[in-house]
Coordinates of C-alpha atoms in Angstrom, one line a residue:
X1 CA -0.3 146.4 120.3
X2 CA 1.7 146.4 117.0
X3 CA -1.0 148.1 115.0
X4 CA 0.3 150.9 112.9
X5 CA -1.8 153.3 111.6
X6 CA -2.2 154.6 108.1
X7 CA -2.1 158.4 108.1
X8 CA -1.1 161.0 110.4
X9 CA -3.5 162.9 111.9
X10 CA -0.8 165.5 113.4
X11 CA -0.4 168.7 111.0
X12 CA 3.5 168.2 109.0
X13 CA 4.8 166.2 106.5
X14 CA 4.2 162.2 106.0
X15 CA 7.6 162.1 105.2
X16 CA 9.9 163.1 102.2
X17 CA 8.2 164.9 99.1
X18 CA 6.2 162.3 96.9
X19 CA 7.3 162.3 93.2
X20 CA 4.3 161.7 90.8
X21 CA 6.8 160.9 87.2
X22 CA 5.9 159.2 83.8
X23 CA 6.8 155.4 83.5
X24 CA 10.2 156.4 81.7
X25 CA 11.4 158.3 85.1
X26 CA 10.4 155.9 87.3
X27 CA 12.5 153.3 84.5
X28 CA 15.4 155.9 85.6
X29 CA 15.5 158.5 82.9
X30 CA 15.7 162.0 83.7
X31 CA 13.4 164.0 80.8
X32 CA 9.9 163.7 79.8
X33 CA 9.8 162.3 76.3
X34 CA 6.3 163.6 75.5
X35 CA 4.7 166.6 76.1
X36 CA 1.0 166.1 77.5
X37 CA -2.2 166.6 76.1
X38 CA -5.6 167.8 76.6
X39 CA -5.0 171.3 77.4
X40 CA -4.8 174.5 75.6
X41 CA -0.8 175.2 77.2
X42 CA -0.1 171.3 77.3
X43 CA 3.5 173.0 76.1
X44 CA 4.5 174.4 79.2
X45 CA 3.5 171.8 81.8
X46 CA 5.9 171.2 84.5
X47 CA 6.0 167.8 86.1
X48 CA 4.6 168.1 90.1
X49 CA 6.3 166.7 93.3
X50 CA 3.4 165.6 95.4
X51 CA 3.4 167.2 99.6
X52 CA 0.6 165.5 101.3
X53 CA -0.7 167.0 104.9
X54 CA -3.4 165.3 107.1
X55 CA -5.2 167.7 110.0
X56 CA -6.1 166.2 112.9
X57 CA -8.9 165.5 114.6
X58 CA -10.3 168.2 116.9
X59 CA -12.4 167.7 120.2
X60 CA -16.2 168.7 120.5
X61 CA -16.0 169.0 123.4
X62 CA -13.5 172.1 125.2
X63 CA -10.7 170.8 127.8
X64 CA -11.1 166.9 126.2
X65 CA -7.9 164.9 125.5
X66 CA -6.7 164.8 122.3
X67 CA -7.6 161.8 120.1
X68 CA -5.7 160.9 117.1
X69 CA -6.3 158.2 115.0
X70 CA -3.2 156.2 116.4
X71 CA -2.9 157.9 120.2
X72 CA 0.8 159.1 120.6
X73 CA 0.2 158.4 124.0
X74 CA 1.0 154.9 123.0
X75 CA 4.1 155.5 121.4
X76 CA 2.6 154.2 118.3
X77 CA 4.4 154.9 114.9
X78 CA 2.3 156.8 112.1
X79 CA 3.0 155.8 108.6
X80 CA 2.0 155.0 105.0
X81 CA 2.3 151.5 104.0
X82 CA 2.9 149.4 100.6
X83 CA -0.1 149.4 98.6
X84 CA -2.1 152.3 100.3
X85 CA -3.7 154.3 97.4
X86 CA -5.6 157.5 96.9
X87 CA -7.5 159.0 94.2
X88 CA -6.7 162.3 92.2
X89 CA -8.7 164.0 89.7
X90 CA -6.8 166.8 87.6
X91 CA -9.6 169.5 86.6
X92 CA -9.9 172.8 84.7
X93 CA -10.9 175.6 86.5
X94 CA -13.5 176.9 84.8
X95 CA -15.6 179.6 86.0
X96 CA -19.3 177.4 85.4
X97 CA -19.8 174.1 87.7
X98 CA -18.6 171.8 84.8
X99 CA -15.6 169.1 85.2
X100 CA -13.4 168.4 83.0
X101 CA -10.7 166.2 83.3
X102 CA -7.1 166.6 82.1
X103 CA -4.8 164.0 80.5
X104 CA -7.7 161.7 81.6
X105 CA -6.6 161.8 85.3
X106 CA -9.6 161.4 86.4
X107 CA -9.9 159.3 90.0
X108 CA -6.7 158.0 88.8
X109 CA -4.9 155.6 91.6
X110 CA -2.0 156.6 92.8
X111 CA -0.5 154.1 95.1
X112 CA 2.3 154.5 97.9
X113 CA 5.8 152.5 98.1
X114 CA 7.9 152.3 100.8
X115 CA 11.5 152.0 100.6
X116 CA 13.9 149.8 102.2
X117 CA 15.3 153.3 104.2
X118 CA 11.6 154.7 105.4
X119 CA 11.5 157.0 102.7
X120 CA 8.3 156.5 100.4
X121 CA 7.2 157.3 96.7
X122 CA 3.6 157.8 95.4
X123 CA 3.0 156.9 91.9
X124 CA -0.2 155.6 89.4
X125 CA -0.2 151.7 89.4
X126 CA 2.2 149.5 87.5
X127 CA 1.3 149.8 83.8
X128 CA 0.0 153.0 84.3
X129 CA 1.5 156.0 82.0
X130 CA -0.5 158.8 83.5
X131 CA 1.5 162.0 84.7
X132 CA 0.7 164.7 86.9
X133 CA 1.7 168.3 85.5
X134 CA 0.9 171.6 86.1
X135 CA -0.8 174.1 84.2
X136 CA -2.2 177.5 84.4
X137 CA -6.1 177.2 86.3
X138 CA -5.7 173.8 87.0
X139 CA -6.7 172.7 90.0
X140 CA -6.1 168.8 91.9
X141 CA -8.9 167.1 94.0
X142 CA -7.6 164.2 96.4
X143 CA -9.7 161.6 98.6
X144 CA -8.1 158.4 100.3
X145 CA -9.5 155.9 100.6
X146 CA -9.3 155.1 96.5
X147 CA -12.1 153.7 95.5
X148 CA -13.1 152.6 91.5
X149 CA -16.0 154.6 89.6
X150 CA -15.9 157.9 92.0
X151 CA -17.0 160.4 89.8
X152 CA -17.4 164.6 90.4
X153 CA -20.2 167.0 90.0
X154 CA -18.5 170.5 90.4
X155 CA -15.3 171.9 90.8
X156 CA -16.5 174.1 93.7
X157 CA -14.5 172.6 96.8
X158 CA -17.4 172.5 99.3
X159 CA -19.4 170.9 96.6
X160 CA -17.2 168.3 95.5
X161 CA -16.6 167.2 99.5
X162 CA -19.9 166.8 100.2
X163 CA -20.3 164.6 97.2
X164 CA -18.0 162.5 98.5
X165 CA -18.7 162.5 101.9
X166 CA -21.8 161.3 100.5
X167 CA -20.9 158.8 98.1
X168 CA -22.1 155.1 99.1
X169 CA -18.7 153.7 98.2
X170 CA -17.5 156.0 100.8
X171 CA -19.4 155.4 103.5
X172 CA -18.1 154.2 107.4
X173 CA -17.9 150.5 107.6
X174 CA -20.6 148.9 110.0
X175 CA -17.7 146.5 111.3
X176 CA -14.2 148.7 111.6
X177 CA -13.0 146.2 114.2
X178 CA -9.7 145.4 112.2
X179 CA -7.0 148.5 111.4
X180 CA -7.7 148.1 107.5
X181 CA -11.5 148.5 108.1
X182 CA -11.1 151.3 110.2
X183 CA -8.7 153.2 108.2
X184 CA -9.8 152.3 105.0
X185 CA -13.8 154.2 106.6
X186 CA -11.7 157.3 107.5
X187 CA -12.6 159.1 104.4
X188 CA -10.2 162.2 103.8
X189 CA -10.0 164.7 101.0
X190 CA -8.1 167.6 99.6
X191 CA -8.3 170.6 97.3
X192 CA -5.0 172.4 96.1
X193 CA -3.5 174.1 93.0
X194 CA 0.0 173.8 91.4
X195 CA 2.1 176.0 93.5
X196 CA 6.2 177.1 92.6
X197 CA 8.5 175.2 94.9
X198 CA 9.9 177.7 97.3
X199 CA 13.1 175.8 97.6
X200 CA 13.2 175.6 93.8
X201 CA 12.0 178.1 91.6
X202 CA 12.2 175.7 88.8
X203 CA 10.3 172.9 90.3
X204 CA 6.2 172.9 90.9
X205 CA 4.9 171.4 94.0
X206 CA 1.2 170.0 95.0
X207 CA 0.4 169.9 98.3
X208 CA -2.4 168.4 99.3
X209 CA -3.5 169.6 103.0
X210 CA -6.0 166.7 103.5
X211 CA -9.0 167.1 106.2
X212 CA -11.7 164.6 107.6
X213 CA -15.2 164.4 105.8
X214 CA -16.7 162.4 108.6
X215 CA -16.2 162.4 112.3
X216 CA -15.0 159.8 115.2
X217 CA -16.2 158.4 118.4
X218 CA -14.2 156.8 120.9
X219 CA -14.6 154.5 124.2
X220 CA -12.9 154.5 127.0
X221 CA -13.6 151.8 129.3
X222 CA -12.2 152.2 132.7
X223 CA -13.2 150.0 136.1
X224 CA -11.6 149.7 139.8
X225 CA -8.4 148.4 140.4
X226 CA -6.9 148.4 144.2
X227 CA -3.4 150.3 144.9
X228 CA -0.8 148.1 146.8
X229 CA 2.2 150.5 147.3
X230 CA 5.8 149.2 145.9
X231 CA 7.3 147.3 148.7
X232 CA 8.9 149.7 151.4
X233 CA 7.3 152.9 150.1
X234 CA 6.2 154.1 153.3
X235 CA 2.8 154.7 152.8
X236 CA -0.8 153.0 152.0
X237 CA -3.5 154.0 149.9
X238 CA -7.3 154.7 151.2
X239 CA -8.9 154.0 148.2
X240 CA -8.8 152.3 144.8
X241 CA -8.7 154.0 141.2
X242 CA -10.0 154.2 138.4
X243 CA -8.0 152.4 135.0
X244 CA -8.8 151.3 131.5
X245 CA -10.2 148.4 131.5
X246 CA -8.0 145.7 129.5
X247 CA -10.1 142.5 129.7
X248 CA -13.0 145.3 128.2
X249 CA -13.1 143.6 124.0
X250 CA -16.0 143.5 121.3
X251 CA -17.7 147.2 121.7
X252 CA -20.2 148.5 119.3
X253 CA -20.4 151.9 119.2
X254 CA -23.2 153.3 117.4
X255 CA -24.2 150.2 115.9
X256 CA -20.3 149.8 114.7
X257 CA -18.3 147.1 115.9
X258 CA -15.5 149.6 117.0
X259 CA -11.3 148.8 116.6
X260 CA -9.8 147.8 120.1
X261 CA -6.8 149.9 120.7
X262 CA -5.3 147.7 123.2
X263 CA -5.7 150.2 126.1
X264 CA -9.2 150.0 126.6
X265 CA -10.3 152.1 124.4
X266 CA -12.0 151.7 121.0
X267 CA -12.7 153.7 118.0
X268 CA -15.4 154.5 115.6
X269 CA -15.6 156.8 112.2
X270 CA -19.0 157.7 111.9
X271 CA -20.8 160.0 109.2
X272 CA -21.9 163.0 110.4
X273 CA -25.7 163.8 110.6
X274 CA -28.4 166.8 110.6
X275 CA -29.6 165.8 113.7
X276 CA -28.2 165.3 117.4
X277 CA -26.6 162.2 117.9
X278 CA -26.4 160.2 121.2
X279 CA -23.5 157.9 122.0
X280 CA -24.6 154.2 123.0
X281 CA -23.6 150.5 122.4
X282 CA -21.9 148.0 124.6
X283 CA -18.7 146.2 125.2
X284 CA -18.2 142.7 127.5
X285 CA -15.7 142.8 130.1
X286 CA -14.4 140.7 132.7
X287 CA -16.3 137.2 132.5
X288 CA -17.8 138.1 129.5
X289 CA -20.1 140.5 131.3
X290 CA -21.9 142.4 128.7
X291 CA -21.9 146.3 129.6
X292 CA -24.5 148.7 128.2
X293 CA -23.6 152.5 128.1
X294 CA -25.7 155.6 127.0
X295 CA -24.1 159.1 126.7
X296 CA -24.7 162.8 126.6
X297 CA -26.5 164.3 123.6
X298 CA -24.2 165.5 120.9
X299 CA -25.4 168.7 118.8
X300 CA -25.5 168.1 115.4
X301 CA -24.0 171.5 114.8
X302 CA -20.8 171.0 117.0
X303 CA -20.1 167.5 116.1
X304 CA -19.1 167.6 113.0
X305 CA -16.8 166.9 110.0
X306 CA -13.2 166.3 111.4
X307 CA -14.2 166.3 115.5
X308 CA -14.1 163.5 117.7
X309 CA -15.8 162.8 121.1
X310 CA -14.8 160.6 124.2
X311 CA -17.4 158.7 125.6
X312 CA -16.1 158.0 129.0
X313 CA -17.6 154.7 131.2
X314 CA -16.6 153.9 134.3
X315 CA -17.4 150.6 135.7
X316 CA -17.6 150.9 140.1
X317 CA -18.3 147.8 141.1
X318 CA -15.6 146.4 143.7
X319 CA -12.5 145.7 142.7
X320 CA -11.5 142.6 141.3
X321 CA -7.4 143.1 140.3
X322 CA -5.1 145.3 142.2
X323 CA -1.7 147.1 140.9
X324 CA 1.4 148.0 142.6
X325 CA 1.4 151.9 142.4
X326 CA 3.9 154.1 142.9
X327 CA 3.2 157.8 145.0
X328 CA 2.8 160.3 142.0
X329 CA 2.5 163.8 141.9
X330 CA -0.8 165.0 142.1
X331 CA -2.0 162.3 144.5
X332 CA -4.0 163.1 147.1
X333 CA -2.9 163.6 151.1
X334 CA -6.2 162.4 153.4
X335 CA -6.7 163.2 157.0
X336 CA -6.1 159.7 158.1
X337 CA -2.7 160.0 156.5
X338 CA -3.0 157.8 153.5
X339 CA -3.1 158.6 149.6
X340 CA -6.2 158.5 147.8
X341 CA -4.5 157.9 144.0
X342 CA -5.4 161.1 141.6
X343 CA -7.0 158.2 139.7
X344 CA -9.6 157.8 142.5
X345 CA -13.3 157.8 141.7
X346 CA -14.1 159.1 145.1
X347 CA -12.9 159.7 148.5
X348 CA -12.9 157.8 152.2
X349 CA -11.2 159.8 153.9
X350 CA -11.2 164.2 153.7
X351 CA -8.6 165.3 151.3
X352 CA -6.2 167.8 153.1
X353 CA -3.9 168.4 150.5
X354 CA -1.5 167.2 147.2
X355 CA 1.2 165.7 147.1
X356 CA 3.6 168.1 145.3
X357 CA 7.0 166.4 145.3
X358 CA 7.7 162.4 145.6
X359 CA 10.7 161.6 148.0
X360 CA 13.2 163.4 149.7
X361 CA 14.4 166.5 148.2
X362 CA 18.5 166.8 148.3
X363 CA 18.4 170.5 149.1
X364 CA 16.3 169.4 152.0
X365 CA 18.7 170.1 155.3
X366 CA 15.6 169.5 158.1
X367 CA 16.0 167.0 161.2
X368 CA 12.1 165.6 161.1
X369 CA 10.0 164.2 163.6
X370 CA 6.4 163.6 163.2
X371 CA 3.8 165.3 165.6
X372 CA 4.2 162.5 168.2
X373 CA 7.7 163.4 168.7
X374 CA 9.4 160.3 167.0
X375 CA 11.8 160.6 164.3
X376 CA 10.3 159.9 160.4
X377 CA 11.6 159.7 157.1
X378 CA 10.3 162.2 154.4
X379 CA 8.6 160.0 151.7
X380 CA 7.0 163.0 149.7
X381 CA 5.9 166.7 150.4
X382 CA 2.1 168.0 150.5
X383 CA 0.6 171.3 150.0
X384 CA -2.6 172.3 152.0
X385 CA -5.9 172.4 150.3
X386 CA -6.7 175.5 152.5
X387 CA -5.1 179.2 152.9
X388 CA -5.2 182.8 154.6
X389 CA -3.5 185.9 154.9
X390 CA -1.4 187.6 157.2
X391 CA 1.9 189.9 157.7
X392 CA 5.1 187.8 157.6
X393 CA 5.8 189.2 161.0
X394 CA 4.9 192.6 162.5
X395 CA 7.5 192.6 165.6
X396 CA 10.3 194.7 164.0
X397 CA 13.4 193.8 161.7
X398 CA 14.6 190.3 163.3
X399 CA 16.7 188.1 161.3
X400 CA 15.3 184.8 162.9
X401 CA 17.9 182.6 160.9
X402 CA 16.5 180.1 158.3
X403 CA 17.9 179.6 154.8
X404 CA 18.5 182.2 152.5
X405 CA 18.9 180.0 149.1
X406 CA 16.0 180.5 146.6
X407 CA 16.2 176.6 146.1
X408 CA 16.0 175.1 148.2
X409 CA 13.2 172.5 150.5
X410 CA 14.1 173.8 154.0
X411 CA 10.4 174.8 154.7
X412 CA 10.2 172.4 157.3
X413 CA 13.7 173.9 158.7
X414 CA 12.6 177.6 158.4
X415 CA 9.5 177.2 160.4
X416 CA 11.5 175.5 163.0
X417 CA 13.8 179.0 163.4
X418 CA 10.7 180.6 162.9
X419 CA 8.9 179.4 166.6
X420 CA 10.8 182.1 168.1
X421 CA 8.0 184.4 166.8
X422 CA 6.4 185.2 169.8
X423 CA 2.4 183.6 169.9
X424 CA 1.7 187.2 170.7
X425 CA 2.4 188.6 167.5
X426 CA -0.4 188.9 165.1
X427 CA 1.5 187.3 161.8
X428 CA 1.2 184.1 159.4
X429 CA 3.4 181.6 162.5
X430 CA 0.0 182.4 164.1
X431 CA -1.8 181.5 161.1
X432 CA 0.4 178.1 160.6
X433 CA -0.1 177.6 164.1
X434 CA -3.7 177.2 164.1
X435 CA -3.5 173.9 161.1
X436 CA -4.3 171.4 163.1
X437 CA -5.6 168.5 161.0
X438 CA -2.6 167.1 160.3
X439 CA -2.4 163.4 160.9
X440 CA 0.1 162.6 163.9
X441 CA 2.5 160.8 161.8
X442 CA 3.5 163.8 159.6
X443 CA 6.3 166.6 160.2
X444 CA 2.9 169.0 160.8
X445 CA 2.1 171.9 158.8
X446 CA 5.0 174.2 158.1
X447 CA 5.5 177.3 155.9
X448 CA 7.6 176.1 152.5
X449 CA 10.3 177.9 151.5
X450 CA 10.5 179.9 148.6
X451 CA 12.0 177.1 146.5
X452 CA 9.4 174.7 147.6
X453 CA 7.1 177.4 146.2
X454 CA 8.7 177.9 143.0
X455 CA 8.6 173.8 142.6
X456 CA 4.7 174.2 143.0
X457 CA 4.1 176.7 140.6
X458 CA 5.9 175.1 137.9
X459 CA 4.0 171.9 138.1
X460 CA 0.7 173.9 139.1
X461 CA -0.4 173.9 135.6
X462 CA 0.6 170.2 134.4
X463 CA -0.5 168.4 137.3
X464 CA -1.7 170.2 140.9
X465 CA -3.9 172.1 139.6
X466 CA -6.2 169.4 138.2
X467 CA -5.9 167.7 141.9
X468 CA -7.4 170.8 143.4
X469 CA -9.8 171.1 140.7
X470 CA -11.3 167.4 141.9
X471 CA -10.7 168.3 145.4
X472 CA -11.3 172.2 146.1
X473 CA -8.8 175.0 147.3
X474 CA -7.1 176.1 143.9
X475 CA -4.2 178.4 144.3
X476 CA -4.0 182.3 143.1
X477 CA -7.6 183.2 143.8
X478 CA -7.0 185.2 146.9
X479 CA -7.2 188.8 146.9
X480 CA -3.0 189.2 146.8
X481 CA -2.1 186.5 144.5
X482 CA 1.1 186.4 146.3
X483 CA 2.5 183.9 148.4
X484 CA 4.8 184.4 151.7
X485 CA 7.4 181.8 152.4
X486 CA 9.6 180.8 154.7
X487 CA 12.6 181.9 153.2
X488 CA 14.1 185.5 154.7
X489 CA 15.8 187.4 152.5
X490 CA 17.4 190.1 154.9
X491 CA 16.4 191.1 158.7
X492 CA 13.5 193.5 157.6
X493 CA 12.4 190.9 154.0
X494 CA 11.6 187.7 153.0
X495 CA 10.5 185.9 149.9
X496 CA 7.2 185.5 148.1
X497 CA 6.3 184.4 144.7
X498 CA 3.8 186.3 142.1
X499 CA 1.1 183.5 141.5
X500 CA -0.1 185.2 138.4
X501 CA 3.7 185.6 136.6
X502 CA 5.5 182.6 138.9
X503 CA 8.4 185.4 139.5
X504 CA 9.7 185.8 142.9
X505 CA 10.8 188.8 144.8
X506 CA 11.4 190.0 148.2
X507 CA 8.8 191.5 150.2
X508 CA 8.8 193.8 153.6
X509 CA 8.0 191.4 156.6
X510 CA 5.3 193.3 157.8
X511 CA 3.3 193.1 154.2
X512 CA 0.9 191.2 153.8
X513 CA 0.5 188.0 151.2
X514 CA -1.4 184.5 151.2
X515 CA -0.4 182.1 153.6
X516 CA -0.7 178.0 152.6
X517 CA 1.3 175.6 154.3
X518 CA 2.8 172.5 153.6
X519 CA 3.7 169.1 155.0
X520 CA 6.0 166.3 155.2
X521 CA 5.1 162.4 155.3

């Protein structure tokens, strides 16, 4: 999709400072010939550069994705383009609700040029001699997009953006299927005061932090798709997944024909209202099937000005396509040793645990053979859904031998050394011991090593953790919060890790910490 969007909706500059000048500087010349007009120090104004901001949108709804008006998850570029105009109205601040304009800038169009080298310029329309200056209580009002004969009531801020929130010329368009329509309904507005430059204390700056006077719903249309491993991956999937729906085209949304962002989802501005709001239309999707979709009830008071909110449909009848899909982290490990993708609707087969790390690690020095006593390739790691707690070992100081590198992926190694540990003793071998519902074509459970831990809890937060919350047995709830691994530090320690902080440190053997093992496929 080559659709650019219009404004950003991420907090920062939209590029260099915008220079508002009189048509002699923009014909090149470097002094104001004229002093302005229409105010009581007209003497001492100062010529503005124009800053423009844009806030983005911000969920309804806690824990949603982020929506902005062109996704960056698309790698789309955010920009102004040639002819894109705004209107400005240049007021006195007086103390009563009364608006009056100065140097007749009054909804005066100011229009955006974009150079040859990205850089861009805002000034009023060719022919136009207006100038922006500043002045003692003066005070700017901005709204995009410009529309002729917007007028102002009051100069109170509040006021003057419900006005035009409520202004028929400003209203969402009932078809924002194309990017102009959809932009040019996303009506923004801004309120600022001549300010000193802080990089010039000779220059006066504007800066005009815009914000979103009505709101935004969006689609996502996902269906089934089945998952054919990449050729020689070593592994098969159990069931298929859910993905945006790309042959899904035409939604309404609210009564709006919504714009199709090419990744199956659309978009919507919508006003805001007084009363709760339900989100419902309909899209067609493969064979022109027409799909009808009715959400949640949306509170009037939390969906409002400047929020956005997903409507989310999934579509399960069986699969039509299928993908080739590569083993990710995150996926999840079932007890009849395939992968259920982390994009999976529901589950076959019982989940066992997540796959943590894709391939063979390098530090990884273990000689593997699956439970069936045949040798096996390592195609990806898996941590256990399920834990306990126990002692390291409670026979005495014994330096039993495994890896002492903090690194390292020699769980499956460690444990190995670690069978000398008599079945007699009470400690966590007894515990690993007793995890039998590992398929027979895996290494087994085994106790990772402190490395392998350290892996885990750095990708806990960005991607495990949302596995277990789908499938149960989160980590760091146990009464310890700390972890034993296989890793020995000395005859009488070994390693665990501080779920809470993520810091390691060696522990006496005969302490006691969680236990949750891992496993090789």
């Amino acid at each position: 999709m080559t659709f650019k969007n219009k404004h950003s909706f991420i907090s920062g500059f939209l590029g260099a400072a915008l220079l508002i000048a009189s048509s002699c500087a923009l014909g090149g010349c470097t002094e104001i010939a004229d002093e302005p007009q229409g105010i009581d120090d007209a003497g001492n104004g100062t010529p503005l550069t124009i800053r423009a901001t844009a806030s983005g949108f911000v969920s309804c709804v806690q824990g949603d994705t982020p929506a902005t008006r062109t996704p960056t998850e698309n790698g789309y570029t955010t920009e102004f383009n040639d002819g894109d105009a705004i209107g400005i109205f240049a007021l006195k601040e007086y103390a009563t609700p009364d608006v009056t304009p100065v140097d007749g800038v009054y909804n005066l169009k100011l229009v955006y040029t974009k150079a040859a080298d990205g850089s861009g310029s805002w000034a009023p329309a060719s022919g136009d001699t207006h100038v922006l200056y500043s002045y003692d209580d003066l005070v700017y009002v901005a709204y995009y997009p410009y529309r002729e004969g917007i007028t102002i009531k009051q100069d109170i801020e509040t006021e003057i953006f419900k006005d035009l929130a409520a202004n028929a010329k400003l209203q969402p368009a009932a078809d924002q299927s194309t990017p102009a329509a959809y932009t040019g309904s996303d009506l923004m507005a801004a309120f600022a005061r001549p300010a000193t430059d802080p990089t010039d204390a000779n220059k006066k700056v504007l800066t005009l932090a815009f914000e979103h006077l009505h709101a935004l719903l969006v689609l996502k249309t996902n269906k089934l798709f089945n998952c054919t491993p990449p050729a020689g991956a070593g592994f098969e999937y159990s069931d298929p997944m859910l993905g945006a729906d790309a042959t899904a085209k035409d939604a309404v949304i609210n009564g709006i024909k919504a714009l199709p962002m090419g990744d199956g989802t659309f978009r919507a501005i919508v006003k805001t209202a007084s009363a709760d709001i339900v989100p419902t239309g309909n899209y067609k999707t493969t064979g022109d099937k027409t799909v009808l979709y009715t959400g949640a009830s949306l509170a009037a008071a939390t969906f409002t000005a400047g929020k956005y909110y997903t409507q989310q449909v999934n579509m399960l009848e069986s699969p039509d396509e299928s993908v080739i899909r590569p083993l990710q982290e995150g996926d999840f490990f079932c007890s009849n040793g395939k992968i259920s993708p982390y994009e999976a609707n529901s589950f076959s087969s019982p989940v066992i645990g997540v796959v943590f790390y894709v391939g063979r690690h390098p530090e990884d020095n273990g000689v593997y053979v699956d439970k069936n006593g045949n040798p096996m390739e390592v195609h990806g790691y898996v941590i256990n859904r399920s834990e306990g707690t126990d002692q390291w070992h409670n026979g005495g100081g014994t330096d039993f031998g495994t890896y002492k590198s903090t690194t390292d992926f020699n769980g499956y190694f460690n444990t190995d050394k670690l069978q000398a540990i008599s079945a007699g003793y009470n400690d966590m071998m007894t515990y690993v011991r007793k995890q039998t519902n590992s398929p027979q074509t895996t290494s087994g459970w085994f106790l990772p090593s402190i490395g392998q831990l350290i892996y885990i809890k750095k990708k806990y937060a960005e991607v495990i953790s949302k596995s277990f919350d789908k499938c149960g047995g989160a980590m760091g709830r146990g009464w310890q919060h700390h972890y034993w691994s296989s890793t020995e530090a000395t005859a009488a320690n070994s390693y665990n890790i501080n779920w809470d902080s993520g810091t390691y440190s060696q522990k006496n053997k005969s302490s006691g910490s969680m236990v949750r093992t891992a496993l090789a496929f």
